[in-house]
Coordinates of C-alpha atoms and ligand atoms in Angstrom, one line a residue:
M1 CA 85.3 116.7 101.2
L2 CA 86.7 117.3 97.8
V3 CA 89.2 114.8 96.3
T4 CA 90.7 115.2 92.9
L5 CA 92.5 112.9 90.6
E6 CA 95.3 114.3 88.5
G7 CA 98.0 113.1 86.1
I8 CA 99.1 113.4 82.5
D9 CA 97.1 111.7 79.7
G10 CA 97.6 108.0 79.9
A11 CA 98.3 107.9 83.6
G12 CA 95.3 105.6 84.2
K13 CA 92.9 107.9 86.0
T14 CA 89.8 106.2 84.5
T15 CA 90.6 102.9 86.0
V16 CA 91.3 104.4 89.5
L17 CA 88.1 106.5 89.3
S18 CA 86.0 103.5 88.5
A19 CA 87.5 101.6 91.5
L20 CA 86.9 104.6 93.8
S21 CA 83.3 105.0 92.6
D22 CA 82.7 101.3 93.5
A23 CA 84.4 101.7 96.9
Y24 CA 82.3 104.9 97.7
P25 CA 78.9 104.4 96.0
E26 CA 77.5 107.4 97.8
A27 CA 80.2 109.8 96.5
V28 CA 79.5 112.3 93.8
V29 CA 81.9 111.4 91.0
T30 CA 82.4 114.0 88.4
R31 CA 84.9 115.3 85.9
E32 CA 86.4 118.2 84.0
P33 CA 85.8 118.8 81.1
S34 CA 82.3 118.4 82.4
E35 CA 79.2 116.8 80.6
S36 CA 77.6 120.3 80.0
W37 CA 77.6 122.3 76.8
Y38 CA 80.6 124.2 78.2
G39 CA 82.4 120.9 78.4
E40 CA 81.4 120.1 74.9
A41 CA 82.8 123.5 73.8
V42 CA 86.1 122.5 75.5
E43 CA 86.1 119.1 73.7
R44 CA 85.7 120.9 70.4
S45 CA 88.6 123.2 71.2
I46 CA 90.8 120.2 72.2
A47 CA 90.0 118.4 69.0
A48 CA 91.0 121.4 66.9
P49 CA 94.7 121.5 66.1
D50 CA 94.8 125.3 65.6
S51 CA 92.7 126.6 68.6
D52 CA 94.0 129.8 70.3
S53 CA 95.6 128.8 73.6
L54 CA 94.3 131.7 75.5
A55 CA 90.7 131.2 74.2
E56 CA 91.0 127.6 75.1
L57 CA 92.0 128.4 78.7
F58 CA 88.9 130.6 79.0
L59 CA 86.7 127.8 77.7
F60 CA 88.1 125.5 80.3
L61 CA 87.6 128.2 82.9
A62 CA 84.0 128.7 81.9
D63 CA 83.4 125.0 82.2
H64 CA 85.0 125.0 85.6
A65 CA 82.9 127.9 86.8
D66 CA 79.7 126.2 85.7
H67 CA 80.8 122.8 87.1
L68 CA 81.8 124.3 90.4
G69 CA 78.4 126.1 90.9
R70 CA 76.2 123.4 89.4
V71 CA 77.8 120.2 90.8
V72 CA 80.7 120.6 93.2
Q73 CA 79.5 123.3 95.6
P74 CA 76.0 122.0 96.0
A75 CA 77.3 118.4 96.7
L76 CA 79.8 119.7 99.2
A77 CA 77.1 121.8 100.9
D78 CA 75.1 118.5 101.2
G79 CA 78.1 117.0 103.0
A80 CA 78.9 114.6 100.1
L81 CA 82.3 113.2 99.3
V82 CA 83.1 114.7 95.8
I83 CA 85.6 112.9 93.6
A84 CA 86.7 114.9 90.5
D85 CA 88.6 113.5 87.6
R86 CA 90.7 116.6 86.8
Y87 CA 90.1 120.0 88.3
V88 CA 92.0 123.3 88.8
D89 CA 95.5 121.7 88.7
S90 CA 94.9 120.4 85.2
R91 CA 94.4 123.9 84.0
I92 CA 97.5 125.1 85.8
A93 CA 99.6 122.2 84.5
Y94 CA 98.2 121.9 80.9
Q95 CA 97.4 125.5 80.0
G96 CA 100.5 126.5 81.8
A97 CA 102.2 124.5 79.1
T98 CA 100.0 125.5 76.1
L99 CA 100.2 129.2 76.8
G100 CA 103.9 129.4 76.6
D101 CA 105.0 132.9 76.1
E102 CA 101.5 134.2 75.3
V103 CA 101.1 135.5 78.9
K104 CA 103.8 136.2 81.4
R105 CA 104.3 133.6 84.2
P106 CA 101.3 131.4 82.9
M107 CA 101.0 129.1 85.9
E108 CA 100.7 132.0 88.3
Y109 CA 98.3 133.8 86.0
I110 CA 96.1 130.7 85.8
R111 CA 96.2 130.1 89.5
G112 CA 95.3 133.8 90.0
I113 CA 92.2 133.8 87.9
H114 CA 90.8 130.8 89.8
E115 CA 91.7 132.0 93.3
P116 CA 88.9 134.5 93.8
F117 CA 86.1 132.1 93.1
T118 CA 87.1 128.4 93.2
R119 CA 87.2 125.9 96.0
M120 CA 90.5 124.1 96.1
P121 CA 90.6 120.3 96.8
D122 CA 91.3 118.8 100.2
L123 CA 93.2 115.9 98.7
T124 CA 94.7 115.4 95.3
L125 CA 95.8 111.9 94.1
Y126 CA 98.5 112.4 91.5
L127 CA 99.1 109.5 89.2
D128 CA 102.7 109.8 88.3
I129 CA 104.0 108.2 85.1
D130 CA 106.8 109.0 82.6
P131 CA 105.6 110.8 79.4
E132 CA 106.8 108.0 77.1
T133 CA 104.7 105.3 78.7
A134 CA 101.8 107.7 79.1
A135 CA 101.8 108.8 75.4
E136 CA 102.0 105.2 74.3
R137 CA 99.0 104.3 76.5
A138 CA 97.0 107.4 75.5
G139 CA 97.6 106.7 71.8
A140 CA 98.0 110.3 70.6
T141 CA 94.3 110.8 69.9
N142 CA 94.5 114.6 70.4
K143 CA 97.1 117.4 70.4
M144 CA 97.7 117.0 74.2
E145 CA 98.9 113.4 74.0
H146 CA 102.5 113.8 72.7
V147 CA 105.7 113.0 74.6
D148 CA 107.3 116.5 74.6
F149 CA 104.1 118.2 75.6
L150 CA 103.3 115.7 78.3
A151 CA 106.9 116.1 79.7
D152 CA 106.2 119.9 80.0
V153 CA 102.8 119.2 81.7
R154 CA 104.5 116.7 84.1
A155 CA 107.1 119.3 85.0
N156 CA 104.3 121.7 85.8
Y157 CA 102.6 119.1 88.0
E158 CA 105.9 118.8 89.9
R159 CA 106.0 122.5 90.5
L160 CA 102.4 122.3 91.9
I161 CA 103.4 119.4 94.2
D162 CA 106.5 121.3 95.4
A163 CA 104.3 124.3 96.3
E164 CA 101.7 122.2 98.2
P165 CA 103.2 119.0 99.3
D166 CA 100.6 118.3 101.9
R167 CA 97.6 118.3 99.5
F168 CA 99.1 116.0 96.9
V169 CA 99.7 112.3 97.3
R170 CA 101.9 110.9 94.6
I171 CA 101.1 107.4 93.3
D172 CA 103.5 105.5 91.0
A173 CA 101.2 104.8 88.0
T174 CA 103.7 102.5 86.3
Q175 CA 102.8 99.8 88.8
P176 CA 100.2 97.2 87.8
P177 CA 96.6 98.7 87.9
E178 CA 95.6 96.6 91.0
E179 CA 98.5 98.1 93.0
V180 CA 97.7 101.7 91.8
I181 CA 94.1 101.1 92.8
A182 CA 95.1 99.7 96.2
V183 CA 97.3 102.7 97.1
A184 CA 94.5 105.1 95.9
E185 CA 91.9 103.3 98.0
E186 CA 94.1 103.2 101.1
T187 CA 95.0 106.8 100.8
L188 CA 91.4 107.9 100.4
A189 CA 90.2 105.7 103.3
R190 CA 92.9 107.2 105.6
V191 CA 92.0 110.8 104.8
V192 CA 88.2 110.1 104.9
D193 CA 88.6 108.4 108.4
E194 CA 90.6 111.4 109.6
T195 CA 87.9 113.9 108.7
Ligands
TMP1 P1 90.7 113.7 79.9 O1 91.7 112.9 79.1 O2 90.9 113.5 81.4 O3 89.3 113.4 79.5 O4 90.9 115.3 79.6 C1 90.8 115.8 78.3 C2 92.0 116.5 77.9 O5 91.9 117.9 78.3 C3 93.3 116.0 78.4 O6 94.2 116.0 77.3 C4 93.7 117.0 79.4 C5 93.1 118.3 78.9 N1 92.7 119.3 79.9 C6 93.4 120.5 79.9 O7 94.2 120.7 79.1 N2 93.0 121.4 80.9 C7 92.1 121.2 81.8 O8 91.8 122.1 82.6 C8 91.4 119.9 81.8 C9 90.3 119.7 82.8 C10 91.7 119.0 80.9

């Protein structure tokens, strides 16, 4: 089973991921951008203020292809529970915002280039937070962590949730961390029990 954690920067994914890793020590816990050299290339692009948005999308996509083939698919084939900190939805929400007018209908375009090869998640925990609180928490360490941009990304996540309401579970990430963790753990336990 593939579970993903999504949300804008500063939503608190790291805290939730660490709690879920403790609750499911046998799970394969992973992330995008990944730890590979593809992931390092992505990190370089994110750190550069003037990267080309389309080129950046394809770096993220290359990292996803490698991560999928090297980590996610083998773990799923072994019957493991895979928990990924960011995945396809991050691309659709974030690069859907960075691409702007560079391509027509960017969200559809990004979804379309993943569709022929990816494996979509069974469950996505979406940590929902307002962009102001999120940007304050994230500390604006890169170009993605600014209020206006995060507001656009959040709007894109809302479109994704509207399109697939059954896959997403929205968690109010403005609650105290213990409560956010409790809801995430309960949701995952329920879905794991059902499968
Ligand atoms: P992180 O903060 O979860 O480590 O992610 C790094 C940054 O990369 C964050 O600002 C979100 C961004 N990102 C994208 O823009 N597209 C993607 O596909 C992924 C995985 C991350």
